[in-house]
Structure formats: C-alpha cells, structure tokens
Coordinates of C-alpha atoms and ligand atoms in Angstrom, one line a residue:
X1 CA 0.0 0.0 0.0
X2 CA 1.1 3.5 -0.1
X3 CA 2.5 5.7 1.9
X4 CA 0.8 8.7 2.3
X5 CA 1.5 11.5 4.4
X6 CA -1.0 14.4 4.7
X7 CA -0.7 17.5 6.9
X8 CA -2.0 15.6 10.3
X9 CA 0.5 13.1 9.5
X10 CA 3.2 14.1 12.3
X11 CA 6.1 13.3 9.8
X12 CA 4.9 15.5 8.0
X13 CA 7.0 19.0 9.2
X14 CA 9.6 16.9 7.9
X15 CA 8.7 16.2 4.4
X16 CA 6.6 19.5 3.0
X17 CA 9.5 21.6 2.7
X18 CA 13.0 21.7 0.8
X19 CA 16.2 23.1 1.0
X20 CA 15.5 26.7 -0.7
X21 CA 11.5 26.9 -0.4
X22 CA 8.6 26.2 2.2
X23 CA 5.6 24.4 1.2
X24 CA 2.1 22.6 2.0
X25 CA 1.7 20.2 -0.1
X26 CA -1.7 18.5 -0.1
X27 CA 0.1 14.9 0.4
X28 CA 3.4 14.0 0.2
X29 CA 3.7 10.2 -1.0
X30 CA 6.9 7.9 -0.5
X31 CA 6.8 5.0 -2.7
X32 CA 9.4 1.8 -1.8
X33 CA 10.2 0.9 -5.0
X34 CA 9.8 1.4 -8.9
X35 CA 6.5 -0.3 -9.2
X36 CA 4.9 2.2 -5.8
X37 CA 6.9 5.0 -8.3
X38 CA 4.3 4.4 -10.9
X39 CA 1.3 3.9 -8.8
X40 CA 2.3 7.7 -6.9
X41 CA 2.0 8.7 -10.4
X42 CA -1.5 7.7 -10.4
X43 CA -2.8 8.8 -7.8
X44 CA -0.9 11.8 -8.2
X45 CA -3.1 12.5 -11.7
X46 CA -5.8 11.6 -10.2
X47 CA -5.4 14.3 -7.2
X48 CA -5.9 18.3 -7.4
X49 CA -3.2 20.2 -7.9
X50 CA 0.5 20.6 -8.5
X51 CA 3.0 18.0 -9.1
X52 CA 6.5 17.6 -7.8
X53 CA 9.1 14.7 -7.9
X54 CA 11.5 14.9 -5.1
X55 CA 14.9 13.2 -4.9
X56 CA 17.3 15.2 -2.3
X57 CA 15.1 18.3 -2.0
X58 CA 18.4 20.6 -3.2
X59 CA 16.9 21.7 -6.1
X60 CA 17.9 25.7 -6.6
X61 CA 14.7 26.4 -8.7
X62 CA 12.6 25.0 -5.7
X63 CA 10.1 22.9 -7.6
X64 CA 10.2 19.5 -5.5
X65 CA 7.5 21.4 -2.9
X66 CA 4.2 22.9 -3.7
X67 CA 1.2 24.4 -2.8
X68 CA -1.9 22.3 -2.4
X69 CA -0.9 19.0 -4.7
X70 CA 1.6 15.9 -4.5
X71 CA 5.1 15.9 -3.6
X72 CA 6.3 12.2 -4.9
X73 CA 9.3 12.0 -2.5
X74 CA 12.3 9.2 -3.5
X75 CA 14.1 9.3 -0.4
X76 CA 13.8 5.7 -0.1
X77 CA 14.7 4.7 -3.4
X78 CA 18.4 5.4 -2.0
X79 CA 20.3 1.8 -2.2
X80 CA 23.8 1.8 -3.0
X81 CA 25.0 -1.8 -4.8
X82 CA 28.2 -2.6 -6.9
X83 CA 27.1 -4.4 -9.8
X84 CA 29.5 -7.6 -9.3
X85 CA 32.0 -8.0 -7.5
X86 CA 35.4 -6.1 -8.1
X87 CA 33.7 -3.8 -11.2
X88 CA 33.5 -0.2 -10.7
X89 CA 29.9 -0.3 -11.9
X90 CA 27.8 1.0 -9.2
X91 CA 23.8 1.1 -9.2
X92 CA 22.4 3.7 -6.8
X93 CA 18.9 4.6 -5.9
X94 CA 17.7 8.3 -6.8
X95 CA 17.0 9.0 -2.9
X96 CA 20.4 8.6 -1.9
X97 CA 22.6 11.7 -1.5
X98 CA 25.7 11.8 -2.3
X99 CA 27.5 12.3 0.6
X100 CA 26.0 8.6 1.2
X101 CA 27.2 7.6 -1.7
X102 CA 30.4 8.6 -1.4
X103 CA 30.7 6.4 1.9
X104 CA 29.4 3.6 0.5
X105 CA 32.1 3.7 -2.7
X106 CA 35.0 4.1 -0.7
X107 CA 35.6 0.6 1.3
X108 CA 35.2 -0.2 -2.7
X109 CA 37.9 2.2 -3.7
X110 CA 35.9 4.1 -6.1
X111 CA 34.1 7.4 -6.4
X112 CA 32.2 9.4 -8.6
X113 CA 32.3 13.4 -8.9
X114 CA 29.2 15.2 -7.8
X115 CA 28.8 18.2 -6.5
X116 CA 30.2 20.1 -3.6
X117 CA 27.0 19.3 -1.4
X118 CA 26.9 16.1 0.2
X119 CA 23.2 17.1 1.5
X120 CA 22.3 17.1 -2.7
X121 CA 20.1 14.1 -3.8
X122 CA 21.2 11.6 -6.9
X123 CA 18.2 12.3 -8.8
X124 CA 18.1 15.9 -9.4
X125 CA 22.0 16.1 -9.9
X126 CA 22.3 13.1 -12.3
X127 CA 19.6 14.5 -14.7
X128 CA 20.7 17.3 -15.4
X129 CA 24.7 17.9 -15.2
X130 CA 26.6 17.1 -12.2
X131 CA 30.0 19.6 -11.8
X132 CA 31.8 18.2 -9.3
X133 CA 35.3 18.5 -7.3
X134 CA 36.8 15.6 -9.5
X135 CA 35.2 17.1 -13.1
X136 CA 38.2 18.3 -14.7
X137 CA 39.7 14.5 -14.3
X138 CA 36.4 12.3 -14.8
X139 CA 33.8 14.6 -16.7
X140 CA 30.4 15.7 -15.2
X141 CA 28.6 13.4 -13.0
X142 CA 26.0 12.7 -16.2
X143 CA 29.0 11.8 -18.3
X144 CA 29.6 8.3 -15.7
X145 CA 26.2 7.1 -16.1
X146 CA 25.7 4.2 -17.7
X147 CA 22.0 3.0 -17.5
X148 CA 18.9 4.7 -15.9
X149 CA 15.7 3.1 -15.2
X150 CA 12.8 5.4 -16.1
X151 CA 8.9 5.5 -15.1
X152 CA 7.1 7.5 -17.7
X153 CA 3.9 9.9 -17.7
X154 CA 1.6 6.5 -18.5
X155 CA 3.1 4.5 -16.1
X156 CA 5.5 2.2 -18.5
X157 CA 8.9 1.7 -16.8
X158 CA 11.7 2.2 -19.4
X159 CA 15.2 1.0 -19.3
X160 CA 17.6 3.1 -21.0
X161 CA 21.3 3.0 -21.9
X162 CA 23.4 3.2 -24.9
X163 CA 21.4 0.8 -27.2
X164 CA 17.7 0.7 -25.7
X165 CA 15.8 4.3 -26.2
X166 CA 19.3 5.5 -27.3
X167 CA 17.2 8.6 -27.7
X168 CA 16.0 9.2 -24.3
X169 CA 19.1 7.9 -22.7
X170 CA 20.8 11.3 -24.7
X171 CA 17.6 13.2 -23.2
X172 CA 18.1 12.0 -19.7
X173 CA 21.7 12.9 -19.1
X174 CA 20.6 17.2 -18.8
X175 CA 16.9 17.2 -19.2
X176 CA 15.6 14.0 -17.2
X177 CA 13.0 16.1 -15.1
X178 CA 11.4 16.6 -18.7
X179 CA 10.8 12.9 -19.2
X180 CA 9.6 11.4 -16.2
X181 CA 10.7 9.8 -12.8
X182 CA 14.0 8.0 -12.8
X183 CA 13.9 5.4 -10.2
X184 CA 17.6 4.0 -10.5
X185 CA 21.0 5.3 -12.1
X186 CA 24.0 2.7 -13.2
X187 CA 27.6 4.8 -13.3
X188 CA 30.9 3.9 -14.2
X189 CA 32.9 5.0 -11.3
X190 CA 36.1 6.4 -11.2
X191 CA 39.2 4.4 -9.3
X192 CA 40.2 8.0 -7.3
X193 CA 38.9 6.9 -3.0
X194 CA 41.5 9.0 -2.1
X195 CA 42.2 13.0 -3.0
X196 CA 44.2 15.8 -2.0
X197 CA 42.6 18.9 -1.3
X198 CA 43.7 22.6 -0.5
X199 CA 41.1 25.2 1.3
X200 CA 42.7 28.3 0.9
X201 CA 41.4 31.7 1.8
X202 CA 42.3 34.4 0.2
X203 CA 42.3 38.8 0.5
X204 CA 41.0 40.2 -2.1
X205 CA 42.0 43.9 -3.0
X206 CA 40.7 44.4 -6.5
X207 CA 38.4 41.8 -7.8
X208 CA 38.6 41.8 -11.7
X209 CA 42.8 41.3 -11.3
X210 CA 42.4 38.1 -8.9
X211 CA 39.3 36.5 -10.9
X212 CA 41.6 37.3 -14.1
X213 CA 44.4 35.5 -12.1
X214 CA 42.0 32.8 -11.0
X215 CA 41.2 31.8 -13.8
X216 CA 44.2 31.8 -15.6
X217 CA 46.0 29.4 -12.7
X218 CA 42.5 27.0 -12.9
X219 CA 42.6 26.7 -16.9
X220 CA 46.9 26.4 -16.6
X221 CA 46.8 23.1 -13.8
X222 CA 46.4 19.8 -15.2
X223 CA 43.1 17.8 -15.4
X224 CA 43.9 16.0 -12.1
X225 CA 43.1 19.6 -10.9
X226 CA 39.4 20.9 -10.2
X227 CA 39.0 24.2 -8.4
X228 CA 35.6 26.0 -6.6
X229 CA 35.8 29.3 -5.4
X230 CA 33.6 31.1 -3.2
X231 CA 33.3 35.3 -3.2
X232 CA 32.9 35.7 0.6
X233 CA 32.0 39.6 0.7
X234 CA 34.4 41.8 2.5
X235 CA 37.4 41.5 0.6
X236 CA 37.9 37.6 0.9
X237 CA 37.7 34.7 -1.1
X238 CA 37.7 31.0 0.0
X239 CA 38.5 28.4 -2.3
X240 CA 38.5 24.3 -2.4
X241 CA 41.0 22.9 -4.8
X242 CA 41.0 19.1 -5.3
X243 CA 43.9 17.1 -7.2
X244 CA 42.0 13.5 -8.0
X245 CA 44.9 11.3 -6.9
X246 CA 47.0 10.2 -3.9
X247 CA 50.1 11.1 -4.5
X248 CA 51.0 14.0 -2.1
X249 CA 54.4 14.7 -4.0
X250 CA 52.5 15.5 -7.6
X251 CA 49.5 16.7 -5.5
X252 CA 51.6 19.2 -4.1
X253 CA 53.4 20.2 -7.8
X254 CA 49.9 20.9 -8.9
X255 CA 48.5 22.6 -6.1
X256 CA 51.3 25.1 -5.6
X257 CA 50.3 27.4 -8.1
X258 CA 47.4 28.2 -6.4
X259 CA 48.8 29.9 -3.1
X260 CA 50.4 32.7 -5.2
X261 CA 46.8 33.9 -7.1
X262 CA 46.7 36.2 -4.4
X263 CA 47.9 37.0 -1.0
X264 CA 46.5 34.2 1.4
X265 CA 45.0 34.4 4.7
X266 CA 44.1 30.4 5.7
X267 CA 45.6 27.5 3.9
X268 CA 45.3 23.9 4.5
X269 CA 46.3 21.0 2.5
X270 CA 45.5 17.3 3.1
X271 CA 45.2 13.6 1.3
X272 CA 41.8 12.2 2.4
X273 CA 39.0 10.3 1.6
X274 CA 37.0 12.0 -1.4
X275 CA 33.9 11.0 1.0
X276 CA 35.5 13.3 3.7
X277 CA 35.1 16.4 1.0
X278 CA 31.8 15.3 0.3
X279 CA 29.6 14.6 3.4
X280 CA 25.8 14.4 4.3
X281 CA 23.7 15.6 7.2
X282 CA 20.6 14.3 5.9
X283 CA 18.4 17.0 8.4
X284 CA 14.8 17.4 7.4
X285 CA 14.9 20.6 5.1
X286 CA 13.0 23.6 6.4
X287 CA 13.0 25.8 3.7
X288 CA 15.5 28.7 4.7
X289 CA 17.8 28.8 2.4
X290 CA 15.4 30.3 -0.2
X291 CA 17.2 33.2 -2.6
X292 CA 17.2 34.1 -6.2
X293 CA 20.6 32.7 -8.0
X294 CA 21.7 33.8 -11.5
X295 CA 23.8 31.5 -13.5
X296 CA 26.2 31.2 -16.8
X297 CA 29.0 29.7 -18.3
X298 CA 32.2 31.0 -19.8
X299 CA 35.1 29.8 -21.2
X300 CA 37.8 32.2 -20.0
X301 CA 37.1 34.6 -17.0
X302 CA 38.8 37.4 -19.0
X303 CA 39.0 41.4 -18.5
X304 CA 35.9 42.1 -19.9
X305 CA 33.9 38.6 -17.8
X306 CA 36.3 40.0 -14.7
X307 CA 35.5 43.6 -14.9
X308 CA 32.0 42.9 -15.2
X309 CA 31.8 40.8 -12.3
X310 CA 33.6 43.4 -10.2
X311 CA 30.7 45.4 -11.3
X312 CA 27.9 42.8 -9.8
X313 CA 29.9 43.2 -6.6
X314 CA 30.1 47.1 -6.7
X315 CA 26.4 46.9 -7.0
X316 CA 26.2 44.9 -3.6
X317 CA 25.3 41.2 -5.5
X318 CA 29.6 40.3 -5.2
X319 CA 28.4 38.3 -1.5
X320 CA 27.9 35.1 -2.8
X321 CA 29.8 34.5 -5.8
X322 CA 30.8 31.1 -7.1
X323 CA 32.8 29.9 -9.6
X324 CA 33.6 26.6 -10.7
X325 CA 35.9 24.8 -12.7
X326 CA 34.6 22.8 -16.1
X327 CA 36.5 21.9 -18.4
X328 CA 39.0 19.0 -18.5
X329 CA 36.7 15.6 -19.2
X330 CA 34.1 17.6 -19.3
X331 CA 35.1 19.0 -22.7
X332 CA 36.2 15.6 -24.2
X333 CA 32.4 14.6 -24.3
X334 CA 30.8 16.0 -28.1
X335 CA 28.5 18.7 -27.6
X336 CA 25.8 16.3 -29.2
X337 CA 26.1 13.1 -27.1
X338 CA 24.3 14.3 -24.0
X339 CA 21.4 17.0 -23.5
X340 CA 23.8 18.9 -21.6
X341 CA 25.6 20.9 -24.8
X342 CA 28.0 23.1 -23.4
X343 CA 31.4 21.0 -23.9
X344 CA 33.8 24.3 -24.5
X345 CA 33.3 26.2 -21.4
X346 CA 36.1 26.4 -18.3
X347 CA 33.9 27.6 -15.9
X348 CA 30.3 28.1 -14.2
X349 CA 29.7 31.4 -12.7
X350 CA 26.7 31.8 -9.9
X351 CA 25.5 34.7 -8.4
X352 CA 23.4 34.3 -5.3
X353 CA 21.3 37.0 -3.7
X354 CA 19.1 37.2 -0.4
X355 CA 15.5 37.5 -2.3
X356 CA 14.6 38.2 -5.8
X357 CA 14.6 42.1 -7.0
X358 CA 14.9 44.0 -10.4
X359 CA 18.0 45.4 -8.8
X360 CA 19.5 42.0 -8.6
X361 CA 18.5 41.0 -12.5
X362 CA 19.9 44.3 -13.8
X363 CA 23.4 43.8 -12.4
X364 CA 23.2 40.6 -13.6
X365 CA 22.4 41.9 -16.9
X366 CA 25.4 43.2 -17.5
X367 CA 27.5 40.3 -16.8
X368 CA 25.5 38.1 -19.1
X369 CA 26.9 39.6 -22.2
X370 CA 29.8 38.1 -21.5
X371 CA 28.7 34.6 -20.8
X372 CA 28.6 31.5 -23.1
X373 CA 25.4 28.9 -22.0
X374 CA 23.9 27.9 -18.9
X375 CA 23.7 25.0 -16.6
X376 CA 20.5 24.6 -15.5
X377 CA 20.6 23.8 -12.0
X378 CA 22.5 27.1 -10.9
X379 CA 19.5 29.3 -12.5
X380 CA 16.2 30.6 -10.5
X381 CA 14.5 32.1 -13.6
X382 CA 13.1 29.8 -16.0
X383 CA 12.8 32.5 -18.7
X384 CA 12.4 31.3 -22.4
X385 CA 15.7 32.7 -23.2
X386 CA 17.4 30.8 -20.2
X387 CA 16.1 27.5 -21.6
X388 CA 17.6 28.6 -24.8
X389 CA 20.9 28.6 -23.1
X390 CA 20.7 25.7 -21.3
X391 CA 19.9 23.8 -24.8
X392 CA 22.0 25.6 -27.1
X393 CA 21.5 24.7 -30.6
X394 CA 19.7 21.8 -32.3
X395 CA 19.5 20.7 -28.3
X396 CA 16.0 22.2 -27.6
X397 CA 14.3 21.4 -30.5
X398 CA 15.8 18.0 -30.2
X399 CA 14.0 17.7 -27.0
X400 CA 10.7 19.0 -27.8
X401 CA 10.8 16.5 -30.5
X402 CA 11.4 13.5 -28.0
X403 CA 9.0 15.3 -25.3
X404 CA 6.3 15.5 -27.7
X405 CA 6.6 11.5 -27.8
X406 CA 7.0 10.4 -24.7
X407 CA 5.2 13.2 -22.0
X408 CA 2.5 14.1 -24.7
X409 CA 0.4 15.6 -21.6
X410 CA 3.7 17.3 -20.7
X411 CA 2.8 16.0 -17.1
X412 CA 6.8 16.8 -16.2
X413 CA 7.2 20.5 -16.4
X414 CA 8.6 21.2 -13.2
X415 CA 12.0 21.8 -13.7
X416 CA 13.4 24.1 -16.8
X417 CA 10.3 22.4 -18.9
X418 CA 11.1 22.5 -22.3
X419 CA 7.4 22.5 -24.0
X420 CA 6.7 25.2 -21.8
X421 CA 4.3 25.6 -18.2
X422 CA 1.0 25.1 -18.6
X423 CA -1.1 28.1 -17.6
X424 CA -2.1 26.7 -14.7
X425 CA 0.6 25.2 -12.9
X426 CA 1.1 25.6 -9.5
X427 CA 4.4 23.6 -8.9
X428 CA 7.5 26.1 -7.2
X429 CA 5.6 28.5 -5.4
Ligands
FAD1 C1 23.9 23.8 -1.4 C2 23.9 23.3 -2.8 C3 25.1 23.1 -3.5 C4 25.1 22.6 -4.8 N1 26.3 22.3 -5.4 C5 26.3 21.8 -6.7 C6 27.5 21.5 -7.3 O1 28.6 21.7 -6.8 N2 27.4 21.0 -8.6 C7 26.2 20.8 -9.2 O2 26.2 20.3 -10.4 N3 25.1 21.1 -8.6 C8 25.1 21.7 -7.4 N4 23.9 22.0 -6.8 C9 22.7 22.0 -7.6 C10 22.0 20.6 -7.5 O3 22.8 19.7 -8.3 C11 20.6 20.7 -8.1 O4 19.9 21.7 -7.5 C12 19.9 19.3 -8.1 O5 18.8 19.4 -8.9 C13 19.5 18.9 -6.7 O6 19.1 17.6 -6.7 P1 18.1 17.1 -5.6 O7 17.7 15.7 -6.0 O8 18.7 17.3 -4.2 O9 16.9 18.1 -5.8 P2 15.4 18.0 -5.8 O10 14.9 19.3 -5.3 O11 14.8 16.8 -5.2 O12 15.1 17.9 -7.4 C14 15.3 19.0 -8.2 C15 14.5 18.8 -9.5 O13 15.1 17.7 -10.2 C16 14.1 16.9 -10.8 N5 14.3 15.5 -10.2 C17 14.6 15.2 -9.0 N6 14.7 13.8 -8.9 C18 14.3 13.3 -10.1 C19 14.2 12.0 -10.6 N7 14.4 11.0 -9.8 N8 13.7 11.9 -11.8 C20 13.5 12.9 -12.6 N9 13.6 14.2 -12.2 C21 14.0 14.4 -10.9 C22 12.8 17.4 -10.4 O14 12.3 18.2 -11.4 C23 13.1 18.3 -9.3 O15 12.2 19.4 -9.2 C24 23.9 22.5 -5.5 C25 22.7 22.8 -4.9 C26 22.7 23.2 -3.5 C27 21.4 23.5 -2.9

C-alpha cells in the first residue's frame, strides 16, 4: 500500500518543505520501489493540484515542494549496490545523497564526482549535469552514467542506456526532469577513494585582477586539478582545490600554483578520503535557504567577464559568488552526445542573492553579455531565453521532438520544462 502523508501526519513538518522553499503540499507520497513509483503517479493524476518529484530536496529552482498538490518524494529509493564484484559499476537509488554515496564507494575504492553538497540528492543532480570537485579529471557526474531506469507519464517503466531508447538515454543525461521519474541510475565510477585537497582563503583587494588570475591558474593546472571558489563579501575569497589522486608529491606540484593567485590568509592541504570532502547531514529541510541565484557559463574569466563581475559586486550582488571549474573531461564529451551541450566552457559562474529584485537581474544583466550557456541547475529564472541557453542549438528542439513523444500531456514541467508551463501550474511557489 502507499504511503501517504498528509498535513495531520506528524512526519509530516519533515517532508513539506525543501532546501530553498517552504511548502504545504496537499500529500506528500513515498513510494518503496519502482512499481509504488508508478502507482504515486497515479494517484498523483488523479489528485488536485500541482505535481513535484523529489529526490534530495536541493533543487535551486525550488520545484520539488508545492502548494496544495503531490510531492512524490524518493528518499527511499536510495540503495547503493556494486554491480558484481570487483567492477567499478555501481547502481544507486535516486534518494540517496551523495554524501552517502560517497561512503558507501569508498571501502570499494571508487568514487564518482558530484557536486560540492553532500546534502544534494542523486536524482536531481544526475539529470541534469553534475559539476563536481573531481570534473576536470572524470567529466560531469552525467558523463559516468551508464543505465537509468525510467517511469514515464503512463506508467510504463523504461530501461535506458546506450542501445535501448538511445534517444531518451541522450535526453536523460541534462533534461531528465522533462521525461519522467527516474527510479535508479547505473555509473561507471572512477578508481580515485582518495584526494588531495587545498582550502585556501584568500584577500582580495581588487576583484577583476584576482578572478583574471583565477582563472588563468584554474585553466593552466592539469586535469587532475578541479577548483571552486567562493566570493565571501568583504574582501575575501575562500576556495577548495582538489587534485584526483593520492600522491602527495604531484598533488603538491599541482597545487602550488594556487597559493600565489593572491595573498592568502588560511591554507590547508590534506590527502583524504573523497567521501570526507563530500559529506551528508541528511536533516529534514526547512525551507530557509530560499534566494534568487543567477547563473552562466564561460570559457575564459577574462577582462571584460572579470571587470563585469567586479561590477555585480560594486552593486552589492559580489556576496555570494561562485565559480567553478569545467573543463578538462568535461570538454572531451561531443556537444551532441548528451542533452547537456556546453562542452567548451572552463567555468560556471553563480551569483546568489538574499530575495529576488529588479536590482539584482539588472546587475546581472550586465555580466551576461559576456557569458557562453547555462547549466541549469544554478539558474532561479526559467525564462524562455534561459532555456535557450541551457539547450543551445539543435538541443532544444531536439527535445521537444522527443517530449512531444514520450510526456504528450507534458505531465513533467517542473523543472526548466522545455514545451513550456501550462497556464495553470502551481508547482515552485
Ligand atoms: C547547497 C547546494 C550546493 C550545490 N552544489 C552543486 C555543485 O557543486 N554541482 C552541481 O552540479 N550542482 C550543485 N547544486 C545544484 C544541484 O545539483 C541541483 O539543485 C539538483 O537538482 C539537486 O538535486 P536534488 O535531488 O537534491 O533536488 P530535488 O529538489 O529533489 O530535485 C530537483 C529537481 O530535479 C528533478 N528531479 C529530482 N529527482 C528526479 C528524478 N528521480 N527523476 C526525474 N527528475 C528528478 C525534479 O524536477 C526536481 O524538481 C547544488 C545545490 C545546492 C542547494
């Protein structure tokens, strides 16, 4: 039987909300396996209201809560197998988050880049990108999967890999949310358990010079070599820079040109587990990290991209500032094997502010001259011309085409929907 939790369910608290929104969902339903995945989706249809499929809750655009209509909630679709015995195939459950999964791969010795939450969910990450700490040296997390098991808008349950729906298996790696509920990922993991990572903290007198110098140390360091760095406000930068290897004595030759971008204030440098960088809490979400997040890509954080971002900071958006690495792996994929196009690009650029204002999408304005695509996950606004970025190219009508087919009610339009909201949608309020 289901389960279904309504508002005088007392787990409930726990479940309406999610990382960056509150809700009130009318019920929130956590199905136990892939067939309970395709019966939510009935009774979801069949209820009032809004739909949202949740994974880890993380999602920036705030869609996996509503107002009034059915969260379908995966969190217990979260196993963690290795397909065989000494293979670095790994099946893993779209509830699990990756902090989890990181523990579970490393008495394995294996590991597979994410993100730099441990707190984010597998589902909404491995749809639709996945730039990690290890990218530069083993691609986006998308460009490891192997297989996906899919439950569509009728109910059917899909498998889908290389040679079975080739077509949706190219859809699912950057648009997944557009085609239905996937209820298990396979991925080629990566033999790297072990890193060596540098937190570093930087002063910062004159922004454009040190993102200039940033990003000219990032795109010089070897692929082994992925680098996130965080605009702190106040004249200080803190940044994590990860070399995916063991091997403290080339670890250190490539980390070294990073404690002379500028003059540094905290540094720290240390092998460990990569499931030590990347760690989950797994606390109920209550919905207070809400903002408004711009997003782009670029390919070289140059004068004009530098002096442009000095200008989002002049114009009190510079707070929250991230900025990391592509490139690498990431760029060996073709543009035109996964939905996720952009394959030429060094680096991801996100602006985070408290609370959406015109103030905030006029400075950001500015800098988007200057930027080359979009990842979808870092963006707030789903503006027609933002899903033109995210699917650059033949991309988007490539989707529509494949939408069309298999979401013909376009049931999944909760996340960046590519054939558009329907008037009356209520999801990501
Ligand atoms: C603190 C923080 C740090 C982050 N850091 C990074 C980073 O370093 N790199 C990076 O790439 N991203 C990062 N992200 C973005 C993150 O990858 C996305 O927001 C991702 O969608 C979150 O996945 P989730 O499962 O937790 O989200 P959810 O909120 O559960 O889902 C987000 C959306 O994905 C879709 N979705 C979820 N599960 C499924 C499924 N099983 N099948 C189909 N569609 C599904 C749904 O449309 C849903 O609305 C970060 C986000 C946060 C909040």
């Amino acid at each position: 039987m289901l389960d279904i939790i309504r508002p005088d369910d007392r787990r409930y608290a726990d479940l309406r909300h999610v990382y960056t929104a509150t809700g009130a969902p009318a019920a929130v339903v956590r199905p136990r396996s892939t067939a309970e995945v395709a019966e939510a989706l009935g009774f979801a249809r069949d209820a009032e209201g809004p739909l949202s499929i949740r994974s880890g809750g993380h999602g920036i655009s705030s869609v996996s809560t509503n107002q009034h209509g059915t969260v379908i909630d995966l969190s217990r679709l979260d196993t963690i197998e290795r397909v065989g015995t000494d293979s670095d195939l790994v099946r893993i459950g779209p509830g699990a988050r990756w902090g989890e999964v990181a523990a579970a791969l490393y008495p394995w010795g294996l590991a597979i880049s994410s993100g730099d939450s441990g707190d984010v969910g597998v589902g909404g990450l491995a749809t639709a990108g996945g730039i990690g700490l290890m990218g530069r040296a083993h691609g986006l997390t998308i460009d490891r999967v192997t297989a996906v098991e899919l439950v569509t808008s009728d109910g059917s349950v899909l498998a889908l890999d290389s040679e079975r729906h080739p077509d949706l298996f190219w859809a699912v790696r950057g648009a997944g949310a557009n085609l239905g509920i996937v209820t298990s990922l396979e991925f080629r993991a990566s033999r790297t358990p072990v890193v060596a990572r540098a937190t570093l903290q930087y002063r910062v007198d004159r922004l454009a010079p040190f993102l200039r110098a940033w990003g000219e140390t990032v795109e010089a360091a070897p692929r082994e070599i992925s680098a996130f760095l965080y605009l702190m406000g106040g004249g200080f930068a803190l940044a994590t820079v990860v070399h995916a290897g063991d091997d403290p004595a080339v670890a250190g030759r490539d980390l070294t040109p990073f404690l002379s971008v500028a003059p540094l204030v905290g540094r720290r440098a240390e092998l460990l587990p990569y499931a030590a960088v990347v760690t989950a809490a797994r606390a109920p979400h209550r919905g207070r990290q809400g903002g408004r997040t711009h997003s782009g890509l670029a390919v070289h954080l140059d004068g004009e991209l530098s002096e442009r971002l000095e200008g989002l900071a002049r114009a009190g958006f510079g707070e929250l500032l991230q900025i990391r690495s592509v490139g690498g792996a990431v760029n060996d994929v073709p543009a035109d094997a996964t939905a996720y196009a952009h394959r030429h690009q060094n680096f991801s650029i996100t602006a985070v502010a408290p609370y959406a204002s015109p103030e905030f999408d006029e400075a950001w304005a500015a800098v988007h001259p200057s930027l080359d695509g979009l990842y979808l996950s870092f963006e707030s606004a789903f503006t027609p011309e933002r899903l033109a970025e995210a699917y650059p190219g033949t991309t988007l009508q490539r989707l529509r085409d494949i939408k069309r087919r298999i979401d013909p009610g376009n049931v999944f339009h909760q996340n960046f929907p590519v054939a558009g909201v329907p008037a009356d949608n209520g999801a990501g309020v």
